[in-house]
MMTF fields as JSON, N, C-alpha, C and O atoms, coordinates in Angstrom:
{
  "mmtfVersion": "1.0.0",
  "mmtfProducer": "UNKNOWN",
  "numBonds": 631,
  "numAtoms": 632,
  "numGroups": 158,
  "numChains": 1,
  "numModels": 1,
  "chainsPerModel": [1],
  "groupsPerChain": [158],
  "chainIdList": ["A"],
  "bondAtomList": [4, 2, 8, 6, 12, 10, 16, 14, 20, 18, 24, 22, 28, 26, 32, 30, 36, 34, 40, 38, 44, 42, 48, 46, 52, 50, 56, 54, 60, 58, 64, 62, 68, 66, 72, 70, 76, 74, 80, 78, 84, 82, 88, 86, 92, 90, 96, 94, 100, 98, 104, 102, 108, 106, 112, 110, 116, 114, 120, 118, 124, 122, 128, 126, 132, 130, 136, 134, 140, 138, 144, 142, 148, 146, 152, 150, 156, 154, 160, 158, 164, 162, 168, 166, 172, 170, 176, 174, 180, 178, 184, 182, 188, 186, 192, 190, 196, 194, 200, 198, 204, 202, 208, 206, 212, 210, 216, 214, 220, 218, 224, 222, 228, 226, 232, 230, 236, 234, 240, 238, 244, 242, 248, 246, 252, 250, 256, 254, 260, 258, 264, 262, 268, 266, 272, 270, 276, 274, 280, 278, 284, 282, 288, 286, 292, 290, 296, 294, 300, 298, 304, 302, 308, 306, 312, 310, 316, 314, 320, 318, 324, 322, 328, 326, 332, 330, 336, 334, 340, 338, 344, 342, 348, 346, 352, 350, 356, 354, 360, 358, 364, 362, 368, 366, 372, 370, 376, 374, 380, 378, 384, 382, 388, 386, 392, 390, 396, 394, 400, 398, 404, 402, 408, 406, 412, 410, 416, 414, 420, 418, 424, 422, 428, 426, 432, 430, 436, 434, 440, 438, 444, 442, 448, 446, 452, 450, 456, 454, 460, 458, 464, 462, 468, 466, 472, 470, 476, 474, 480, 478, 484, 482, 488, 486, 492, 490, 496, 494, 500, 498, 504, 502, 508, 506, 512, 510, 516, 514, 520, 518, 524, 522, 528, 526, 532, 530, 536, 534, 540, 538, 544, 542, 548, 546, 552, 550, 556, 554, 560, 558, 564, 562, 568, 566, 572, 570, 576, 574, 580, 578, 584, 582, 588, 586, 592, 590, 596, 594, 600, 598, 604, 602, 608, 606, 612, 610, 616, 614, 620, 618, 624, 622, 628, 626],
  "bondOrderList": [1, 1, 1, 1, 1, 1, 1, 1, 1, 1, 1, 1, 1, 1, 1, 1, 1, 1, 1, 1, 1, 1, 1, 1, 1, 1, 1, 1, 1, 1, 1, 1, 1, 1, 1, 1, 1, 1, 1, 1, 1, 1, 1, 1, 1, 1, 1, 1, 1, 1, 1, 1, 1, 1, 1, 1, 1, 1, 1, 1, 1, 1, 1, 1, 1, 1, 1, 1, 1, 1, 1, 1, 1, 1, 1, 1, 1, 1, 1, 1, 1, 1, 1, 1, 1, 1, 1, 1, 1, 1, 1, 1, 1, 1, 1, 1, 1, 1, 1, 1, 1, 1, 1, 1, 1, 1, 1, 1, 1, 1, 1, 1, 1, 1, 1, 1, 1, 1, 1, 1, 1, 1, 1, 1, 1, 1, 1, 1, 1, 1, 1, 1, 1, 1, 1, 1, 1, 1, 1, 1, 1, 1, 1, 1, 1, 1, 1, 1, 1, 1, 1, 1, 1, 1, 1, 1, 1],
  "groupList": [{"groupName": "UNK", "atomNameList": ["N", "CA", "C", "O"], "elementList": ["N", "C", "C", "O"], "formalChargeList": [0, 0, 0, 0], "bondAtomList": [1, 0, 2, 1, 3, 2], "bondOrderList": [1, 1, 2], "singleLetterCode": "X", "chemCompType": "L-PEPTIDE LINKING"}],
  "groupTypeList": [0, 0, 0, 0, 0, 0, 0, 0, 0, 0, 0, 0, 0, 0, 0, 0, 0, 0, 0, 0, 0, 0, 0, 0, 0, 0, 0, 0, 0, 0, 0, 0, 0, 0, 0, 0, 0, 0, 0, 0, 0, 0, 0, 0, 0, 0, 0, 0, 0, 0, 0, 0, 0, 0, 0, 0, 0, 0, 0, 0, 0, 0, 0, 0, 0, 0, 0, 0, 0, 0, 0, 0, 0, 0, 0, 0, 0, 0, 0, 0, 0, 0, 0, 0, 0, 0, 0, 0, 0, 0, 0, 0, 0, 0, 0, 0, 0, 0, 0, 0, 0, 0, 0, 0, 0, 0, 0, 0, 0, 0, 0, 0, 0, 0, 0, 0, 0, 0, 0, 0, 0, 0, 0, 0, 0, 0, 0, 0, 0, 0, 0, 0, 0, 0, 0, 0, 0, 0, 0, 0, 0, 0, 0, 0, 0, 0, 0, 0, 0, 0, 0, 0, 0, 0, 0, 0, 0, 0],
  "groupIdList": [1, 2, 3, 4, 5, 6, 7, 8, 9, 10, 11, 12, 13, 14, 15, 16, 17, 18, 19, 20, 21, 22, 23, 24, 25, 26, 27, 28, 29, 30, 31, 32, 33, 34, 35, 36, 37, 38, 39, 40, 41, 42, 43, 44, 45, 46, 47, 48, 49, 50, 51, 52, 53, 54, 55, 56, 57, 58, 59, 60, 61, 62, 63, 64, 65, 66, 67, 68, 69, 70, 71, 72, 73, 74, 75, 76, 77, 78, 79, 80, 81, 82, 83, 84, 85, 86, 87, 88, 89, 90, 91, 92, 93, 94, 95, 96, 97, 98, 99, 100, 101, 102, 103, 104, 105, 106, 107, 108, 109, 110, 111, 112, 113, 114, 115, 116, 117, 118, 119, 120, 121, 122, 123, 124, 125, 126, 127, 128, 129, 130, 131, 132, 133, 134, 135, 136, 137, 138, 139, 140, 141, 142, 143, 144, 145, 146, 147, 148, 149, 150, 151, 152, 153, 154, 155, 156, 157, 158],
  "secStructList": [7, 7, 7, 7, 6, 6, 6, 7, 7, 7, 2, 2, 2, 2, 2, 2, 2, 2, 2, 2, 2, 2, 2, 2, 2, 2, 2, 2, 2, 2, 2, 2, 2, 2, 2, 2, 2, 2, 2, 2, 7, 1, 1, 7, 7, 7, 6, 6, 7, 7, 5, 6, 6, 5, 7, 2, 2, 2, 2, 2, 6, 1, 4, 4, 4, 4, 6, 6, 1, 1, 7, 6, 2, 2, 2, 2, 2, 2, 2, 2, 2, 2, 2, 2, 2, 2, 2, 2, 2, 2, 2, 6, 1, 7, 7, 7, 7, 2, 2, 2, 2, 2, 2, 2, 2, 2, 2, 2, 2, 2, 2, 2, 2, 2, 2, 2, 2, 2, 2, 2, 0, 0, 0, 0, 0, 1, 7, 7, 5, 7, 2, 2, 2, 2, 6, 6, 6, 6, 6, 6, 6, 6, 6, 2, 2, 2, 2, 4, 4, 4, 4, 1, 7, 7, 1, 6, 6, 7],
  "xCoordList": [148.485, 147.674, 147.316, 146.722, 147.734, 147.316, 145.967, 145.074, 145.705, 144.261, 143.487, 143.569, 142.797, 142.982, 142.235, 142.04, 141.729, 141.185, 139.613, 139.213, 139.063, 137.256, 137.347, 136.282, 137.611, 137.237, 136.987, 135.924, 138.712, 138.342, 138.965, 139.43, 139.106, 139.303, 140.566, 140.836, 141.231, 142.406, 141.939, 140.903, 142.407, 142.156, 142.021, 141.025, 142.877, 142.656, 141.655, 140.869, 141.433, 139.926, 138.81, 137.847, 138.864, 137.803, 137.314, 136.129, 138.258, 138.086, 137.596, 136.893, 138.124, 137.625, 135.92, 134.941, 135.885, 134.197, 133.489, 132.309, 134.144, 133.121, 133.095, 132.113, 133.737, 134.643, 133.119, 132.148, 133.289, 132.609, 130.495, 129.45, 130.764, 129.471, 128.921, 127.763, 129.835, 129.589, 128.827, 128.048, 129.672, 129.858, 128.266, 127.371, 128.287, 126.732, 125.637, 124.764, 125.381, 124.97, 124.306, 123.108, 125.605, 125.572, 124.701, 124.023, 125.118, 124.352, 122.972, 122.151, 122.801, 121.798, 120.657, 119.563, 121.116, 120.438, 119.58, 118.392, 120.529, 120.343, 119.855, 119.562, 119.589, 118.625, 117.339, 116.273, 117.437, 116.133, 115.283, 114.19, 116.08, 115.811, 114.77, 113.675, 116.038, 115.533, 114.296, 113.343, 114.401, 113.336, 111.442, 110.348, 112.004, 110.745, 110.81, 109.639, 111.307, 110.878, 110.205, 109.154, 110.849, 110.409, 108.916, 108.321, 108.362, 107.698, 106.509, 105.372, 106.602, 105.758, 105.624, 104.463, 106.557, 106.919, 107.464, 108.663, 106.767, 106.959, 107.775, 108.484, 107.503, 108.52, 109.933, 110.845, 109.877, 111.432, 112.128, 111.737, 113.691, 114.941, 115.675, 116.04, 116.034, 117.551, 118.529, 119.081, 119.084, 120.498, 121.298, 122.082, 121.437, 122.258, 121.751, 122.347, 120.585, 120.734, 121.183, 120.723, 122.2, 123.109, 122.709, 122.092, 122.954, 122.258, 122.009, 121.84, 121.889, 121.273, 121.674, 120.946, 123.067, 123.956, 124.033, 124.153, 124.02, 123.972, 122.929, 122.876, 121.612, 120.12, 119.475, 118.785, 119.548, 118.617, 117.83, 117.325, 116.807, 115.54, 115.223, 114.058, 115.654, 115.539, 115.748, 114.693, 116.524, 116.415, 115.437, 114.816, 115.268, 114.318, 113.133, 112.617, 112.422, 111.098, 110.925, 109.993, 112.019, 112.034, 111.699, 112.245, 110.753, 110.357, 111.279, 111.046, 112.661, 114.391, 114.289, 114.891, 113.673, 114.081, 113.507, 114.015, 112.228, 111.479, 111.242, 110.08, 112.598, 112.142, 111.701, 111.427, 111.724, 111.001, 109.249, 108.488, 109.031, 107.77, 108.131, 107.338, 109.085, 109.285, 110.645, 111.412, 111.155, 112.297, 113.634, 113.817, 114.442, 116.067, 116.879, 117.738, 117.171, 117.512, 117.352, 118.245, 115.978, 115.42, 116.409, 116.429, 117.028, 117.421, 119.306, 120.108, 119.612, 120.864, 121.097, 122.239, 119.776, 119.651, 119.709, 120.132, 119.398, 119.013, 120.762, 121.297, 121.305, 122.2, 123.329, 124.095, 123.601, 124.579, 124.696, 125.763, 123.256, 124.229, 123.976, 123.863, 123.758, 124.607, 125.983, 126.769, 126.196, 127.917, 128.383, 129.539, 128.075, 129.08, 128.862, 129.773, 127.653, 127.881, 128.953, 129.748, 128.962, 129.676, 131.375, 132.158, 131.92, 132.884, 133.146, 134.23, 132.337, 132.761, 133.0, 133.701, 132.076, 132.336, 133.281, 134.121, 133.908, 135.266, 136.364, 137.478, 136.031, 137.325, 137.454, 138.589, 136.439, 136.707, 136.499, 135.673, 137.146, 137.791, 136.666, 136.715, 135.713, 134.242, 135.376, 136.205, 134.826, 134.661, 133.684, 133.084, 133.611, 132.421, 132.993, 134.108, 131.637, 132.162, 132.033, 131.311, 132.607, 132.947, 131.961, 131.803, 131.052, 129.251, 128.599, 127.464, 129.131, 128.521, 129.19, 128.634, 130.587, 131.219, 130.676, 130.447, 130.557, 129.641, 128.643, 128.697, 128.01, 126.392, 126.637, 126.177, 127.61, 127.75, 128.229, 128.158, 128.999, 129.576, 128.454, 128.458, 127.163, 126.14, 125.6, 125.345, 125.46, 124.894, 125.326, 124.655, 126.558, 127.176, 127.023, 126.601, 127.388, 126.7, 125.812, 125.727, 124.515, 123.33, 123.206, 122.566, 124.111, 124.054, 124.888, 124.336, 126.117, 126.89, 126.026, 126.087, 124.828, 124.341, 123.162, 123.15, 122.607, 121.665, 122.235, 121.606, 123.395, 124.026, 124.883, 125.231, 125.201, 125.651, 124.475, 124.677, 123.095, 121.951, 121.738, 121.65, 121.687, 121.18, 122.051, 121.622, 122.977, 124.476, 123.693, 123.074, 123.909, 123.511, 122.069, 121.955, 121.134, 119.881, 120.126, 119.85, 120.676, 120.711, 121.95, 122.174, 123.024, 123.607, 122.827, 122.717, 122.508, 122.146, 120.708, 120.2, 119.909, 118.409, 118.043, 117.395, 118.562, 117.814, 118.888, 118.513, 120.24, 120.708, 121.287, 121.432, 121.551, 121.455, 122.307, 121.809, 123.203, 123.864, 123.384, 122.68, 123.907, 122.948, 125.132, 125.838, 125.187, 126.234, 126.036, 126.86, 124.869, 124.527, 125.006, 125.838, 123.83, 124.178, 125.163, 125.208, 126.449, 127.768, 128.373, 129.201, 127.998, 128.864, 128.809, 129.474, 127.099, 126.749, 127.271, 126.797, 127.533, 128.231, 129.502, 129.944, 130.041, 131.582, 132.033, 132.956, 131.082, 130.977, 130.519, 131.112, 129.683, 129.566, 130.538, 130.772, 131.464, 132.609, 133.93, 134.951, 133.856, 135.096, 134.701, 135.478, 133.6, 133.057, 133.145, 133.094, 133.212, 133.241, 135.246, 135.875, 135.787, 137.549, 138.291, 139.411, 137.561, 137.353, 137.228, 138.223, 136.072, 135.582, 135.778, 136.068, 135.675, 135.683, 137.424, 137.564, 138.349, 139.45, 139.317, 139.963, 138.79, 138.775, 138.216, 138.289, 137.453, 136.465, 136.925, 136.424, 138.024, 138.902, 139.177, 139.713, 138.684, 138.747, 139.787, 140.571, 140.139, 141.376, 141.137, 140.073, 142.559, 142.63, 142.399, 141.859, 142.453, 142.229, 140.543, 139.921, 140.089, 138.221, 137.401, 136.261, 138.196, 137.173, 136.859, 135.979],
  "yCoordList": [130.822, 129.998, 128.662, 127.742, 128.68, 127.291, 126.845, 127.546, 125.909, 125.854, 125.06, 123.897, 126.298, 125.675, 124.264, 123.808, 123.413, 122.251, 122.893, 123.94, 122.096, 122.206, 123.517, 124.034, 123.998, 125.44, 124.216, 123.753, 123.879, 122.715, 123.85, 123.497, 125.238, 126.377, 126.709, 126.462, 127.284, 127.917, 129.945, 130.326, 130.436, 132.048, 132.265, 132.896, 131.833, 131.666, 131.153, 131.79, 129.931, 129.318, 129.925, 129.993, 130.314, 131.474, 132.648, 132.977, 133.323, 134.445, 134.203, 135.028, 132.551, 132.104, 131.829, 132.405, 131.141, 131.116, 132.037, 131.902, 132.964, 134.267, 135.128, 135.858, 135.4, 135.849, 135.131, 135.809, 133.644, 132.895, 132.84, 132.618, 133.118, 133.504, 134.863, 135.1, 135.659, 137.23, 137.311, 138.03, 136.109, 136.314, 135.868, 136.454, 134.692, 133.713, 134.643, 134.781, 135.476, 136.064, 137.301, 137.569, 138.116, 138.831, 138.892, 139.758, 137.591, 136.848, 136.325, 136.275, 136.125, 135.296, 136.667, 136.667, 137.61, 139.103, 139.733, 140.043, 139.775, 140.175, 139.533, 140.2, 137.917, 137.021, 137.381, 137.488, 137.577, 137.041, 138.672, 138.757, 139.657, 141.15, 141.073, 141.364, 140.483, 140.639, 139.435, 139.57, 138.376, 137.673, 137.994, 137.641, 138.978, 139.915, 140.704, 140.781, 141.127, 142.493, 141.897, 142.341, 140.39, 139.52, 138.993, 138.518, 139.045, 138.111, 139.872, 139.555, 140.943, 141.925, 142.083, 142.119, 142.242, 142.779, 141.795, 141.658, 140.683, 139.882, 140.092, 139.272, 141.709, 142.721, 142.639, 142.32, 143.116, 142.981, 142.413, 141.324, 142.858, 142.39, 142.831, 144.004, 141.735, 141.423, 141.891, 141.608, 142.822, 143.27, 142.396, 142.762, 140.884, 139.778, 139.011, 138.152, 139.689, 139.2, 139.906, 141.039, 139.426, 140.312, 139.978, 140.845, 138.472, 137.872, 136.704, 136.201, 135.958, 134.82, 133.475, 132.588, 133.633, 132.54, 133.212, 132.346, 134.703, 134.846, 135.597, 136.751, 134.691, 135.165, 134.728, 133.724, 135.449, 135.212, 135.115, 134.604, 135.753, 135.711, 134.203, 133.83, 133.763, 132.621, 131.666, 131.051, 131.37, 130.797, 130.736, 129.746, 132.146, 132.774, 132.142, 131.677, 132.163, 131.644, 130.071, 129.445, 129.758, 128.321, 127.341, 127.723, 125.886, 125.508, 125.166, 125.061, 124.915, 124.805, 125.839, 125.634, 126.997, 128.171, 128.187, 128.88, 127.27, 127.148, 126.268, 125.9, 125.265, 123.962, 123.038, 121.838, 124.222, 123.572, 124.51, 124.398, 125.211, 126.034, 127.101, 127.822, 127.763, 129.174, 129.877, 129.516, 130.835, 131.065, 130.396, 130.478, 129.777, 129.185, 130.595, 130.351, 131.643, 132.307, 132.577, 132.945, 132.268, 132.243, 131.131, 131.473, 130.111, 129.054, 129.569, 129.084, 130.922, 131.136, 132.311, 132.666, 133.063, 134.135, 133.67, 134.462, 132.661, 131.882, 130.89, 131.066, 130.147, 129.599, 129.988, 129.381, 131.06, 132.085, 132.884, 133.33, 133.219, 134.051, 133.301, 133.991, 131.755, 131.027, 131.037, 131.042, 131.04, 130.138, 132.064, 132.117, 132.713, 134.609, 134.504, 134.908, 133.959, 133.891, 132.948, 133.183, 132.149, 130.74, 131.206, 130.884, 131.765, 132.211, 133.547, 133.592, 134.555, 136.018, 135.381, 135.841, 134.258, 133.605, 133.23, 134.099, 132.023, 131.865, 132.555, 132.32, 133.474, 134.987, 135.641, 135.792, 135.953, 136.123, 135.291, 135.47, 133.739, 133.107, 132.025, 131.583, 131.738, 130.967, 129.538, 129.304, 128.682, 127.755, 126.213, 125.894, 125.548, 124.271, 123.253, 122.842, 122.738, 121.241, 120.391, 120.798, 119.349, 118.42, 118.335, 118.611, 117.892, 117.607, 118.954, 118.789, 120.412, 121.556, 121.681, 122.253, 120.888, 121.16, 119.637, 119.692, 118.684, 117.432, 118.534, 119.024, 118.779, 119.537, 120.511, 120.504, 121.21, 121.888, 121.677, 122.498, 120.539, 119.532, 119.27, 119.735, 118.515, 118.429, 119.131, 118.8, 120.127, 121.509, 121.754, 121.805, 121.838, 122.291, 121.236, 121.616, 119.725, 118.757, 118.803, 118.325, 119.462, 119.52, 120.24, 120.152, 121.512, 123.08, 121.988, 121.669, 121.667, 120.993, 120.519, 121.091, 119.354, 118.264, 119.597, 119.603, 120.229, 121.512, 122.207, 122.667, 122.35, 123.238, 122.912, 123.758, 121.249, 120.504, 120.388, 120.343, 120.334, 119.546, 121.023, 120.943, 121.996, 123.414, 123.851, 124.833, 123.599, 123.995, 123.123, 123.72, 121.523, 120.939, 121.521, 121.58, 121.883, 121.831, 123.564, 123.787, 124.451, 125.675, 125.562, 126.602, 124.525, 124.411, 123.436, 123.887, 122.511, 120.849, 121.281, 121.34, 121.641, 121.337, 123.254, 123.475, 124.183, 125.21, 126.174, 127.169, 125.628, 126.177, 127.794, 128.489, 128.302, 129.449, 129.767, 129.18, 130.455, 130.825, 132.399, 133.325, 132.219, 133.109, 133.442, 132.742, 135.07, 135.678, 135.195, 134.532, 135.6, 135.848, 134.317, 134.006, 133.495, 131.768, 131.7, 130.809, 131.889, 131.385, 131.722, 130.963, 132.897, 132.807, 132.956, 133.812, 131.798, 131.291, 129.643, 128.77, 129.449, 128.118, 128.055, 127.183, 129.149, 129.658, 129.494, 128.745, 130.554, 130.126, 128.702, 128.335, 128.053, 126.256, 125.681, 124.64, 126.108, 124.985, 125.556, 124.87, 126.951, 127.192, 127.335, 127.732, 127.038, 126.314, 124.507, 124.039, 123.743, 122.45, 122.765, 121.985, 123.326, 122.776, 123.425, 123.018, 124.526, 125.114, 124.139, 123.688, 123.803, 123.353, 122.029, 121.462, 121.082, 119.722, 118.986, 117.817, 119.772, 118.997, 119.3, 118.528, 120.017, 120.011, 119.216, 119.375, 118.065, 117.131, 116.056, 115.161, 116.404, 114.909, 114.956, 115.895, 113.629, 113.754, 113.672, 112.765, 114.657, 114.937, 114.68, 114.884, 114.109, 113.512, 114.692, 114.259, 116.073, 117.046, 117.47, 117.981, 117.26, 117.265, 116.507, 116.527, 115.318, 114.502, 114.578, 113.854],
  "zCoordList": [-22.6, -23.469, -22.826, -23.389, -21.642, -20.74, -20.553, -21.029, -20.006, -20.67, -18.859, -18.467, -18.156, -16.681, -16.756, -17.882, -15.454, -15.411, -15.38, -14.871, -15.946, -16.284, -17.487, -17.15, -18.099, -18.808, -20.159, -20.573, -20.709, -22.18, -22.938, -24.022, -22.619, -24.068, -23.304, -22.128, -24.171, -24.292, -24.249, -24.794, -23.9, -24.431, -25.962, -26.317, -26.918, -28.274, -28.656, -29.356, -28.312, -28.249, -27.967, -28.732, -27.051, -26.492, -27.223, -27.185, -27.926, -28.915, -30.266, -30.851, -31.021, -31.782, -31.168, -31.642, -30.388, -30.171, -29.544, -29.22, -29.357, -29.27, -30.423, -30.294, -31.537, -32.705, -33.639, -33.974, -33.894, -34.807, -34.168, -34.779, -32.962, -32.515, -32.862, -33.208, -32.734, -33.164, -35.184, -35.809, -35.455, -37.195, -37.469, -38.078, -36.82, -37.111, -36.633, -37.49, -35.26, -34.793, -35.504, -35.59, -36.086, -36.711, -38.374, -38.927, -38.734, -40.184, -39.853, -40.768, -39.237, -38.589, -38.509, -39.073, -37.812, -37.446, -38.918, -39.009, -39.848, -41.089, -42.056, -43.048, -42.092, -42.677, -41.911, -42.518, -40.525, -39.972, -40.505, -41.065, -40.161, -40.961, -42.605, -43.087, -42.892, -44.842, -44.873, -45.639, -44.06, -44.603, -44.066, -44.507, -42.72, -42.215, -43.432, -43.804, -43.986, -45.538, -46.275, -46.738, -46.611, -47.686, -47.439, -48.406, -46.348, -45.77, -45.845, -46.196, -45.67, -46.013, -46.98, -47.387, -47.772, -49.337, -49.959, -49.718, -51.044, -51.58, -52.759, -53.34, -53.111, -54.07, -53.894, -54.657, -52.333, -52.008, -52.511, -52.931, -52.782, -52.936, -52.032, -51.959, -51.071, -50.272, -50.548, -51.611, -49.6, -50.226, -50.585, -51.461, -50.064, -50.486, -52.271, -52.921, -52.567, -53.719, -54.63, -54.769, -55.493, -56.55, -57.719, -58.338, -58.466, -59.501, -59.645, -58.534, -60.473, -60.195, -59.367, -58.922, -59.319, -58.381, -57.163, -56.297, -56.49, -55.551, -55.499, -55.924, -54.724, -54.752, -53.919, -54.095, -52.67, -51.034, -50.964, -49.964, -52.501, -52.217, -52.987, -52.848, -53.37, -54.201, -52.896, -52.739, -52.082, -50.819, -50.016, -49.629, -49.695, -48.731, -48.621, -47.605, -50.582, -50.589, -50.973, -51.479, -50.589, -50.614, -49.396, -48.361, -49.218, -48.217, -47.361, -46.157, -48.006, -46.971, -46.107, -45.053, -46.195, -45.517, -44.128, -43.247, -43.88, -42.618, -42.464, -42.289, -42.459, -41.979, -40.814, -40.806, -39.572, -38.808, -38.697, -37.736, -39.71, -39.358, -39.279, -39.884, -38.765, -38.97, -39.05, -38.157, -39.939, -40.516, -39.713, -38.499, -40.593, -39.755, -39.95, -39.103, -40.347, -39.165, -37.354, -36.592, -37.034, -35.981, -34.844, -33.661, -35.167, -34.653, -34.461, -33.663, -35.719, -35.509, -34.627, -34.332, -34.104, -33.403, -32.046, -31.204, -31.736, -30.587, -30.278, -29.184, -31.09, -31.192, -30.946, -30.198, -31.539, -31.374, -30.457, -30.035, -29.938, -28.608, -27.66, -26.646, -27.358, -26.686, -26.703, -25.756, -27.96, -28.381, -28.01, -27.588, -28.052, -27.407, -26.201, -25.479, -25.54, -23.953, -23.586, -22.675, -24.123, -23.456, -23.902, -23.009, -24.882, -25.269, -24.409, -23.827, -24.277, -23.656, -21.588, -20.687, -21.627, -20.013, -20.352, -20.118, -21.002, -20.853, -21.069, -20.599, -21.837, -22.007, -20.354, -19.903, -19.634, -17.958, -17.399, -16.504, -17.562, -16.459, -15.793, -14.646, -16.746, -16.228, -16.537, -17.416, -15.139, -15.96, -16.01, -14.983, -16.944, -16.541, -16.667, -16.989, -16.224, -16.285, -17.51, -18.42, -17.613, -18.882, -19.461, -20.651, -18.609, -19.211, -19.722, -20.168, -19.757, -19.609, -21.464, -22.401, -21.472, -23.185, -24.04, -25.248, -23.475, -24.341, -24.808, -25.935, -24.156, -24.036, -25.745, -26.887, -24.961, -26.71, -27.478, -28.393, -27.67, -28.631, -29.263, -30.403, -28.872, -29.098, -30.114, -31.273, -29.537, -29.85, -31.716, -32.747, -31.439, -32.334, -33.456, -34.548, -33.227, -34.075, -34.52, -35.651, -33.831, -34.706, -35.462, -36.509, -34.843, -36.098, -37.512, -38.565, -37.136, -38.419, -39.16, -40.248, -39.117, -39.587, -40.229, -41.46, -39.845, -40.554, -41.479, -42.432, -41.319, -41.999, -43.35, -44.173, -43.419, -44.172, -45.137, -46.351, -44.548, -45.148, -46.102, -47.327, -45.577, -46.125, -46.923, -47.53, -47.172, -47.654, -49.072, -49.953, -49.026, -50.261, -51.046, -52.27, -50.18, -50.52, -51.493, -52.672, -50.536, -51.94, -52.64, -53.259, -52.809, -53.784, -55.155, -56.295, -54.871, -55.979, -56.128, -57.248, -54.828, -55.134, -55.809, -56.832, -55.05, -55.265, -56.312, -56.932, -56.328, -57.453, -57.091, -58.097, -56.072, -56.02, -54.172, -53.211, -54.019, -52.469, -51.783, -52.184, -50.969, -50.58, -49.347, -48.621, -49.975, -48.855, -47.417, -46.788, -46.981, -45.373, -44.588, -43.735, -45.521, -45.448, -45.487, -44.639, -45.803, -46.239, -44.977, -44.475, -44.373, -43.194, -42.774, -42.191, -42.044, -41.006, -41.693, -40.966, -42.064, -42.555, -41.914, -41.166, -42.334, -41.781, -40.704, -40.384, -39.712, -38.219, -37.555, -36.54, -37.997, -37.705, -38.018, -37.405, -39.058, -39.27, -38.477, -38.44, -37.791, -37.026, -35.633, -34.765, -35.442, -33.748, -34.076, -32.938, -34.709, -34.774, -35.01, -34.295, -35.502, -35.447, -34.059, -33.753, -33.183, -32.055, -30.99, -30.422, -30.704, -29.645, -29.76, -28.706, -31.153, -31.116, -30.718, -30.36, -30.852, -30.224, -28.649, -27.941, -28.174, -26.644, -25.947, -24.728, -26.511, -26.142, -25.413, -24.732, -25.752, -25.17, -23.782, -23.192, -23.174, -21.763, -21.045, -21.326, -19.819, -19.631, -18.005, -17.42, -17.313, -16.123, -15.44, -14.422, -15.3, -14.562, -14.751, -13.82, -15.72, -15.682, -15.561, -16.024, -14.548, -13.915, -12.597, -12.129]
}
């Protein structure tokens, strides 16, 4: 469980962020899915919508849902299999440099700060959760308790 100089992860660590990349990845896959159905078939119902507190499509067609212009699944399809590459490299023995884990410290800050904002916006503003969302929430908050204690700069990664 030693944790060599430049990597920042532990093997445990590593499985958690390839583990929590797989989850987002995986959620991320199946929003971006249902909201292509939604986006043909305005009929459609989402398998994630059940009833009225848990209702994807009630998300879906909401302007939160494309807030930069085109669906935020799109941003977790892309996001995520960064965070499984960067985790399945450090499971065989990759390792980077300090500036290479700031970088996704970063990264991951911005997913947090989106994900905090989207979290409030279909709880207070739109009234309604959505399964899929929840855990891609899940995975942002166990890549930020993951990766964010490793940040700390250590006399062997300079």
């Amino acid at each position: 469980m030693s944790t060599p100089p430049g990597t920042g992860l532990t093997r445990r660590r590593s499985w958690v962020l390839t583990l929590a990349g797989l989850v987002g990845l995986t959620a991320s896959a199946v929003l971006a899915v249902e909201k292509y159905q939604l986006l043909k078939n305005p009929f459609y119902v989402p398998s994630c919508s059940v009833n009225e507190t848990l209702n994807c499509t009630q998300i879906m067609q909401s302007d939160q849902a494309a807030l930069f212009g085109f669906p935020n699944p799109y941003l977790g399809l892309v996001g995520f299999t960064v965070v499984v590459t960067i985790g399945a490299a450090a499971l065989a023995g990759a390792r980077f440099a300090p500036w290479f884990w700031r970088g996704l410290s970063a990264g991951i800050a911005m997913a947090l700060l989106l994900v905090l904002w989207l979290a409030y916006q279909s709880i207070a503003v739109i009234g309604a959760l959505c399964p899929y969302c929840m855990l891609v929430w899940a995975a942002v908050a166990s890549l930020v308790v993951t990766v964010w204690p490793t940040m700390r700069v250590r006399a062997d990664d300079t």
